[in-house]
XYZ file of C-alpha atoms in Angstrom:
538
model
C -0.434 -5.992 21.170
C -3.781 -5.447 19.504
C -7.226 -6.583 20.655
C -10.416 -6.204 18.648
C -13.840 -6.897 20.172
C -16.486 -8.626 18.032
C -19.953 -10.000 18.759
C -22.133 -12.871 17.596
C -24.967 -15.194 18.552
C -23.661 -18.761 18.321
C -21.447 -20.035 21.181
C -21.064 -23.533 19.720
C -19.893 -22.212 16.358
C -17.195 -20.003 17.865
C -15.937 -22.770 20.167
C -15.775 -25.214 17.250
C -13.709 -22.709 15.274
C -11.316 -21.914 18.134
C -10.676 -25.576 18.959
C -10.634 -26.687 15.312
C -8.051 -26.511 12.511
C -9.010 -22.990 11.372
C -10.187 -21.683 8.025
C -6.827 -22.475 6.394
C -5.648 -25.222 8.773
C -3.394 -22.721 10.523
C -4.287 -23.659 14.125
C -1.887 -25.707 16.223
C -2.413 -27.366 19.623
C -5.592 -25.493 20.663
C -5.974 -25.321 24.433
C -7.567 -23.144 27.099
C -5.114 -20.932 28.996
C -7.498 -18.884 31.185
C -11.109 -18.958 32.387
C -13.609 -17.051 34.514
C -13.105 -19.314 37.551
C -9.295 -19.394 37.425
C -9.236 -23.113 36.531
C -8.648 -23.338 32.777
C -7.613 -26.984 32.995
C -11.099 -27.964 34.162
C -12.601 -26.577 30.959
C -10.101 -28.069 28.504
C -12.172 -30.388 26.251
C -11.136 -34.053 26.468
C -9.824 -35.809 23.376
C -12.361 -37.866 21.415
C -9.971 -39.366 18.865
C -6.350 -39.559 17.702
C -6.400 -36.376 15.626
C -4.991 -33.060 16.842
C -8.440 -31.470 16.701
C -10.559 -34.432 17.813
C -12.130 -32.905 20.929
C -15.366 -33.611 22.743
C -16.701 -30.052 22.962
C -20.050 -30.819 24.585
C -19.063 -29.899 28.160
C -17.424 -26.606 27.158
C -20.318 -25.640 24.886
C -22.756 -26.547 27.662
C -20.948 -24.375 30.221
C -20.757 -21.356 27.918
C -24.366 -21.746 26.718
C -26.012 -22.524 30.065
C -26.877 -18.998 31.205
C -27.923 -17.677 27.757
C -30.195 -20.713 27.353
C -31.815 -20.152 30.753
C -32.274 -16.480 29.886
C -34.116 -17.440 26.705
C -31.561 -16.240 24.165
C -31.160 -18.092 20.854
C -28.193 -20.452 20.608
C -28.002 -20.081 16.834
C -27.758 -17.100 14.516
C -31.074 -15.297 13.972
C -31.931 -14.436 10.384
C -29.900 -11.518 9.043
C -33.153 -9.882 7.917
C -36.635 -10.353 9.423
C -38.382 -10.165 6.034
C -39.550 -13.793 6.155
C -40.501 -13.814 9.851
C -44.124 -13.650 11.071
C -45.515 -10.124 11.177
C -42.435 -8.757 9.423
C -44.158 -5.868 7.652
C -45.989 -4.591 10.743
C -43.100 -4.909 13.160
C -40.482 -3.607 10.747
C -42.503 -0.405 10.621
C -42.712 -0.402 14.425
C -38.919 -0.781 14.720
C -38.473 2.095 12.300
C -40.508 4.517 14.402
C -40.056 3.236 17.956
C -36.544 4.488 18.618
C -35.160 2.767 21.727
C -38.512 1.653 23.137
C -38.864 -1.898 24.380
C -41.153 -4.105 22.288
C -44.665 -4.493 23.750
C -45.644 -7.755 25.411
C -47.640 -8.960 22.389
C -44.712 -8.476 19.965
C -43.203 -11.587 18.362
C -40.107 -12.947 20.079
C -37.827 -12.017 17.195
C -38.503 -8.270 17.438
C -36.191 -7.743 20.425
C -33.210 -9.011 18.446
C -33.428 -6.335 15.733
C -33.174 -2.566 15.434
C -33.637 0.105 12.809
C -30.392 1.364 11.225
C -30.981 4.877 9.818
C -27.764 4.803 7.771
C -28.626 1.547 6.035
C -32.338 2.462 6.098
C -33.132 -1.124 7.031
C -33.873 -3.360 9.998
C -30.638 -5.048 11.074
C -29.645 -7.628 13.668
C -28.473 -6.267 17.017
C -24.994 -7.197 18.310
C -25.129 -10.653 19.873
C -24.323 -11.789 23.395
C -21.281 -13.865 22.327
C -18.306 -11.548 22.883
C -15.112 -12.433 21.002
C -11.755 -10.665 21.089
C -8.595 -11.873 19.304
C -5.432 -10.537 20.994
C -2.344 -10.575 18.776
C 1.316 -9.725 19.353
C 3.608 -7.762 17.062
C 5.746 -9.990 14.772
C 8.887 -8.791 16.585
C 7.569 -9.759 20.034
C 8.948 -12.884 21.758
C 6.853 -16.022 22.167
C 4.983 -15.870 25.473
C 4.273 -18.756 27.826
C 0.790 -19.985 28.719
C 1.197 -18.421 32.165
C 1.936 -15.032 30.602
C -1.069 -15.350 28.307
C -3.217 -16.263 31.316
C -2.109 -13.063 33.020
C -2.875 -11.049 29.872
C -6.329 -12.607 29.491
C -7.224 -11.946 33.134
C -6.144 -8.299 32.899
C -8.056 -7.668 29.694
C -11.270 -9.264 30.934
C -11.043 -7.244 34.135
C -10.428 -4.080 32.106
C -13.669 -4.585 30.163
C -15.648 -5.330 33.334
C -16.764 -8.711 31.989
C -14.920 -10.651 34.689
C -16.373 -8.577 37.531
C -19.888 -8.909 36.095
C -19.920 -12.671 36.643
C -20.144 -13.590 32.953
C -18.446 -16.790 31.889
C -15.375 -16.483 29.692
C -12.409 -18.498 28.449
C -9.171 -17.752 26.602
C -8.089 -20.161 23.845
C -4.576 -20.362 22.447
C -3.979 -22.113 19.140
C -0.879 -20.245 17.878
C 2.334 -18.770 19.257
C 1.443 -15.127 18.652
C -2.186 -14.741 19.742
C -5.093 -15.893 21.872
C -8.863 -15.570 21.558
C -11.025 -14.303 24.403
C -14.613 -15.542 24.381
C -17.445 -14.626 26.751
C -21.206 -15.066 26.881
C -22.617 -11.795 28.182
C -25.275 -13.173 30.515
C -24.770 -13.141 34.280
C -26.628 -14.523 37.285
C -24.771 -12.314 39.739
C -27.218 -10.785 42.186
C -29.585 -13.744 42.117
C -31.266 -13.116 38.749
C -30.293 -13.552 35.126
C -29.594 -10.460 33.038
C -27.664 -9.344 29.970
C -24.380 -7.534 30.527
C -23.295 -4.775 28.148
C -19.605 -3.762 28.334
C -19.138 -0.013 28.120
C -16.309 1.402 26.010
C -14.726 -2.043 25.792
C -12.617 -1.042 22.771
C -11.110 1.926 24.621
C -10.541 -0.091 27.807
C -8.904 -2.926 25.862
C -6.582 -0.479 24.113
C -5.542 1.100 27.405
C -4.925 -2.279 29.075
C -2.930 -3.541 26.067
C -0.606 -0.542 26.224
C -0.051 -1.082 29.952
C 0.786 -4.749 29.361
C 3.190 -3.817 26.560
C 5.177 -1.679 28.980
C 5.120 -4.303 31.745
C 6.155 -7.211 29.494
C 8.590 -5.281 27.303
C 6.568 -5.824 24.122
C 6.680 -3.719 20.968
C 4.475 -0.671 21.665
C 1.489 -0.015 19.437
C 0.565 3.566 18.554
C -2.126 5.511 20.321
C -5.380 6.063 18.492
C -4.940 9.347 16.598
C -8.293 9.345 14.725
C -6.574 10.178 11.431
C -5.931 6.679 10.054
C -7.451 5.586 6.776
C -9.843 2.669 6.936
C -8.342 -0.612 5.857
C -10.124 -2.836 3.345
C -12.435 -5.349 4.972
C -11.907 -9.090 4.704
C -14.783 -9.238 2.226
C -13.196 -6.534 0.052
C -9.854 -8.353 0.063
C -11.548 -11.627 -0.892
C -13.521 -9.923 -3.657
C -10.320 -8.459 -5.129
C -8.693 -11.907 -5.135
C -11.708 -13.508 -6.836
C -11.810 -10.852 -9.558
C -8.055 -10.852 -10.143
C -7.523 -7.282 -8.939
C -4.041 -6.355 -7.760
C -5.529 -4.634 -4.696
C -8.956 -4.005 -3.142
C -11.112 -1.353 -4.793
C -11.052 0.806 -1.642
C -7.230 1.011 -1.724
C -7.067 1.900 -5.419
C -9.898 4.410 -5.110
C -8.285 6.140 -2.119
C -5.050 6.566 -4.057
C -6.791 7.952 -7.153
C -8.913 10.425 -5.182
C -5.864 11.558 -3.173
C -3.824 12.039 -6.355
C -6.658 13.937 -8.026
C -6.907 16.200 -4.968
C -3.136 16.829 -5.000
C -3.177 17.684 -8.708
C -6.225 19.962 -8.570
C -6.599 23.585 -7.601
C -10.342 23.400 -7.046
C -13.497 21.340 -7.645
C -13.490 21.689 -11.444
C -9.910 20.423 -11.803
C -10.641 17.703 -9.269
C -13.666 16.357 -11.136
C -11.773 16.530 -14.438
C -9.027 14.338 -12.964
C -11.566 11.856 -11.639
C -13.160 11.655 -15.081
C -9.724 10.911 -16.543
C -9.262 8.112 -13.970
C -12.710 6.673 -14.808
C -13.868 7.373 -11.280
C -17.560 8.201 -10.915
C -18.427 10.863 -8.324
C -21.758 11.470 -6.643
C -22.018 14.865 -4.934
C -24.607 15.602 -2.261
C -25.940 19.123 -1.872
C -26.928 21.342 1.029
C -30.133 23.382 1.060
C -28.324 26.362 -0.484
C -27.198 24.274 -3.466
C -23.552 24.025 -2.390
C -21.784 20.666 -2.408
C -21.563 19.330 1.139
C -20.119 15.878 0.447
C -19.104 13.483 -2.279
C -18.881 9.727 -2.776
C -16.748 7.929 -5.346
C -17.064 4.739 -7.381
C -14.622 2.792 -9.532
C -16.396 2.188 -12.817
C -15.464 -1.519 -12.859
C -16.241 -2.243 -9.184
C -19.695 -3.788 -8.843
C -21.587 -6.134 -6.568
C -22.796 -9.585 -7.590
C -26.104 -7.918 -8.519
C -24.297 -5.503 -10.846
C -24.652 -2.440 -8.607
C -21.835 0.067 -8.179
C -20.052 0.263 -4.807
C -19.729 3.873 -3.573
C -17.274 5.090 -0.927
C -17.651 8.463 0.734
C -14.567 10.644 1.031
C -14.442 10.064 4.790
C -14.332 6.287 4.270
C -11.329 6.663 1.980
C -9.360 9.089 4.141
C -9.988 11.553 6.940
C -8.471 14.332 4.845
C -10.576 13.463 1.779
C -13.927 14.697 3.081
C -15.331 17.537 1.009
C -14.820 20.276 3.661
C -11.182 19.190 4.111
C -10.578 19.210 0.354
C -12.029 22.712 0.050
C -9.884 23.864 2.962
C -6.782 22.390 1.323
C -7.446 24.033 -2.054
C -8.218 27.395 -0.459
C -4.907 27.377 1.433
C -2.765 27.416 -1.722
C -2.675 30.150 -4.392
C -3.143 29.089 -7.992
C -0.068 27.615 -9.672
C 1.445 29.312 -12.720
C 0.460 27.667 -16.021
C 2.915 25.367 -17.770
C 4.142 26.320 -21.252
C 2.565 24.093 -23.900
C 2.915 23.249 -27.576
C 0.192 23.796 -30.159
C -1.242 20.312 -29.549
C -1.628 21.040 -25.819
C 1.333 19.066 -24.482
C 3.828 20.608 -22.096
C 7.140 21.538 -23.694
C 10.358 19.740 -22.790
C 11.833 22.929 -21.305
C 8.682 23.466 -19.242
C 8.895 19.968 -17.774
C 12.555 20.517 -16.891
C 11.712 23.818 -15.219
C 8.887 22.204 -13.239
C 11.106 19.367 -11.992
C 14.005 21.663 -11.095
C 11.696 24.115 -9.369
C 10.117 21.290 -7.375
C 13.547 20.002 -6.307
C 14.493 23.474 -5.051
C 11.212 23.792 -3.140
C 11.687 20.345 -1.575
C 15.269 21.146 -0.530
C 14.102 24.437 0.961
C 11.381 22.639 2.929
C 13.932 20.183 4.341
C 16.124 23.087 5.431
C 13.203 24.801 7.158
C 12.507 21.638 9.158
C 16.177 21.422 10.169
C 16.315 25.076 11.200
C 12.949 25.101 12.971
C 11.742 28.045 10.871
C 8.367 26.442 10.116
C 5.903 24.008 11.630
C 6.864 20.637 10.079
C 3.227 19.478 10.172
C 2.300 21.626 7.171
C 5.385 20.504 5.242
C 4.729 16.855 6.076
C 1.146 16.892 4.822
C 2.114 18.756 1.629
C 4.940 16.286 0.931
C 2.290 13.625 0.350
C 0.840 15.801 -2.432
C 4.227 16.056 -4.157
C 4.726 12.282 -3.975
C 1.215 11.691 -5.318
C 1.610 14.120 -8.223
C 5.053 12.757 -9.106
C 3.760 9.167 -9.062
C 0.968 10.288 -11.365
C 3.378 11.920 -13.824
C 5.963 9.136 -13.908
C 3.940 5.942 -13.388
C 0.320 7.027 -13.918
C -1.814 4.104 -12.659
C 1.011 1.554 -12.672
C 2.215 0.593 -9.210
C 5.871 1.595 -9.422
C 8.315 2.599 -6.663
C 7.122 6.216 -6.400
C 3.517 5.045 -6.080
C 4.678 2.641 -3.365
C 6.405 5.542 -1.606
C 3.205 7.603 -1.839
C 1.193 4.776 -0.264
C 3.697 4.218 2.541
C 3.994 7.904 3.332
C 0.313 8.071 4.314
C 1.152 6.828 7.819
C 4.211 9.078 8.091
C 2.128 12.197 7.384
C -0.316 11.673 10.248
C -0.320 14.067 13.169
C -2.278 12.724 16.182
C -5.501 14.626 16.721
C -5.156 16.676 13.534
C -6.486 15.753 10.105
C -5.027 18.867 8.449
C -2.224 21.037 9.859
C -3.263 24.167 11.725
C -0.903 26.248 9.599
C 0.109 25.071 6.132
C 3.145 27.357 6.273
C 5.188 28.999 3.543
C 6.996 25.838 2.455
C 3.831 23.778 2.787
C 2.024 26.063 0.344
C 5.050 26.059 -1.974
C 5.063 22.253 -1.969
C 1.358 22.145 -2.827
C 1.920 24.618 -5.648
C 4.791 22.459 -6.904
C 2.589 19.355 -6.846
C 0.007 21.111 -9.026
C 2.652 22.182 -11.520
C 4.036 18.628 -11.660
C 0.533 17.361 -12.392
C -0.001 20.081 -15.011
C 3.238 19.074 -16.759
C 1.652 15.735 -17.611
C 3.631 12.618 -18.424
C 7.297 12.733 -17.384
C 9.338 10.463 -19.630
C 12.464 10.118 -17.503
C 14.630 10.268 -20.635
C 17.370 12.693 -21.625
C 17.641 15.784 -19.435
C 14.363 14.866 -17.726
C 16.070 11.801 -16.287
C 18.608 13.948 -14.450
C 16.047 16.496 -13.238
C 13.765 13.701 -12.044
C 16.663 12.036 -10.203
C 17.465 15.323 -8.465
C 13.841 15.683 -7.352
C 13.671 12.107 -6.047
C 16.940 12.618 -4.155
C 15.566 15.841 -2.659
C 12.381 14.027 -1.627
C 14.449 11.309 0.051
C 16.236 14.013 2.036
C 12.957 15.685 3.002
C 11.440 12.372 4.084
C 14.539 11.754 6.223
C 14.009 15.114 7.950
C 10.340 14.268 8.507
C 11.369 10.926 9.975
C 13.748 12.639 12.423
C 11.065 15.151 13.427
C 8.417 12.472 13.991
C 10.867 10.387 16.016
C 11.856 13.388 18.129
C 8.171 14.219 18.674
C 7.602 10.768 20.215
C 5.819 9.213 17.233
C 7.953 6.149 16.386
C 5.361 4.547 14.116
C 5.118 7.609 11.882
C 8.918 7.733 11.860
C 9.073 4.066 10.835
C 6.626 4.763 7.988
C 8.880 7.596 6.794
C 11.851 5.224 6.878
C 9.924 2.694 4.767
C 9.012 5.480 2.349
C 12.637 6.518 1.861
C 13.650 2.882 1.384
C 11.509 2.446 -1.753
C 12.256 5.791 -3.428
C 14.321 5.084 -6.586
C 17.292 7.315 -5.723
C 19.878 7.661 -8.526
C 22.698 9.753 -7.070
C 24.807 9.737 -10.248
C 21.971 11.175 -12.326
C 21.148 13.651 -9.562
C 24.737 14.931 -9.541
C 24.569 15.430 -13.306
C 21.435 17.509 -12.793
C 23.234 19.803 -10.345
C 25.326 21.393 -13.100
C 22.296 22.345 -15.163
C 20.465 23.570 -12.062
C 23.319 25.983 -11.334
C 22.912 27.603 -14.767
C 19.110 27.607 -14.962
C 17.414 30.534 -16.660
C 16.828 33.822 -14.785
C 13.084 33.289 -15.281
C 13.176 30.040 -13.293
C 15.414 31.545 -10.617
C 13.038 34.469 -10.192
C 10.047 32.140 -9.845
C 11.877 30.059 -7.239
C 12.724 33.155 -5.235
C 9.073 34.189 -5.189
C 7.889 30.668 -4.392
C 10.170 29.905 -1.476
C 10.960 33.358 -0.145
C 10.981 33.451 3.626
C 11.292 36.270 6.146
C 14.814 37.117 7.206
C 15.296 35.893 10.744
C 17.939 33.848 12.516
C 17.564 30.082 12.368
C 16.326 28.333 15.497
C 18.044 24.985 15.613
C 16.842 22.440 18.141
C 19.029 19.894 19.853
C 17.943 16.359 20.860
C 16.958 17.485 24.338
C 14.890 20.425 23.165
C 11.212 20.491 22.419
C 10.555 19.753 18.730
C 9.280 22.602 16.555
C 5.510 22.934 16.617
């Protein structure tokens, strides 16, 4: 169960949407299931015609707007920008320098509805008094009754403190799997009108939702781990559809930056990869001249005014900020160069060696997770680099099955509370080195002997992902485990070709065997296997 709190300024507009057919005519049988006074039936709008959505909304709008109107708040949306309002130039400057001061008595009425946003470097509209929270079930949850939804709505409104404050609120149901909570945050409790500001409502909603999931036997949602990548906004998704893009620019850009980071050994390699991907980067510098951050732009992603749309590394992924990238590159020694022909391409034998070496490293990493010889967190994070580099070599910017596996593994690699592992570990560093060598090998054709070596590597990756899934499940992280399962499901495993590769791997050259021994060597110590009742390796 997921709830997301929003805010606005127009009670009538929100009520009309909730009781209407919806943006895509997806609403069915809209009705009120809960209210602030415990009598939702009294607030159900009467029918005004034969249609499913022909309601007389005047009484409901009047009840929800009564206190805000008495308090002097606008019942319609204020202008998004005050540029055309009286005294805009003078009072915009005042908002910029006043901090959190209250406007003086002689200030225009509109001033109290705006604030200065230092990030946007502009005057923006404050959050409105119309509080709105959709609450949605997981697709695998059963259909709940109106009485159950009433109980859920009451608990959530009490958790936020809105119910106790005396604010008016209702819960509207117009689908089987979700309701909408709506409140106007003005109260007359205590004998005088005042605004009410919920504190930490997002956190309190999340906590109450998890409690209700346990009580009602619903599918549990994961705890907030502060490592998730930001999803594309509704506007970004709509823009991609209008321009015929296969996916939003944010999603494509995150993948390209992550793949460039996995393939690079430092800033110079990283920027060279971005240039190859036609990604524009904009570094920012500290006082000492060192890079302190970087934003990225797809060359063909522009606004309606023709301006480029930049995304900082942190907005693409928590592990893609500049300090995290530098930390990642510093944790792994430089990879050995790949043998090349006179025209600069990698040789066929070199590509075979790289693929076979990577398969051995991946198999070794899976064994170290099974035996408990190494913290799986470092291996898990480095596995994403191998998937990203392999997708780059086999599919480049086409969205094939390995690219799909790379995208799905993002969730599986998350460790709550940690963006990067505390210790990358021996196998983790070996996996990162392997990812750089795969990227250095260039395009992998998947023909001839390469087909068999590639199949062996994909099979090894499927085995490693299975071990990661078991570890995440045992550590009490079912959602990461489910993401690992989805990753393994899309990997193009060819067991016949992988078996054919085993014979060649057994007779590989002494040079390759020596490099593998140095890459994956581990200290001699007895294996520490853990059983289902034991604490997972840390």
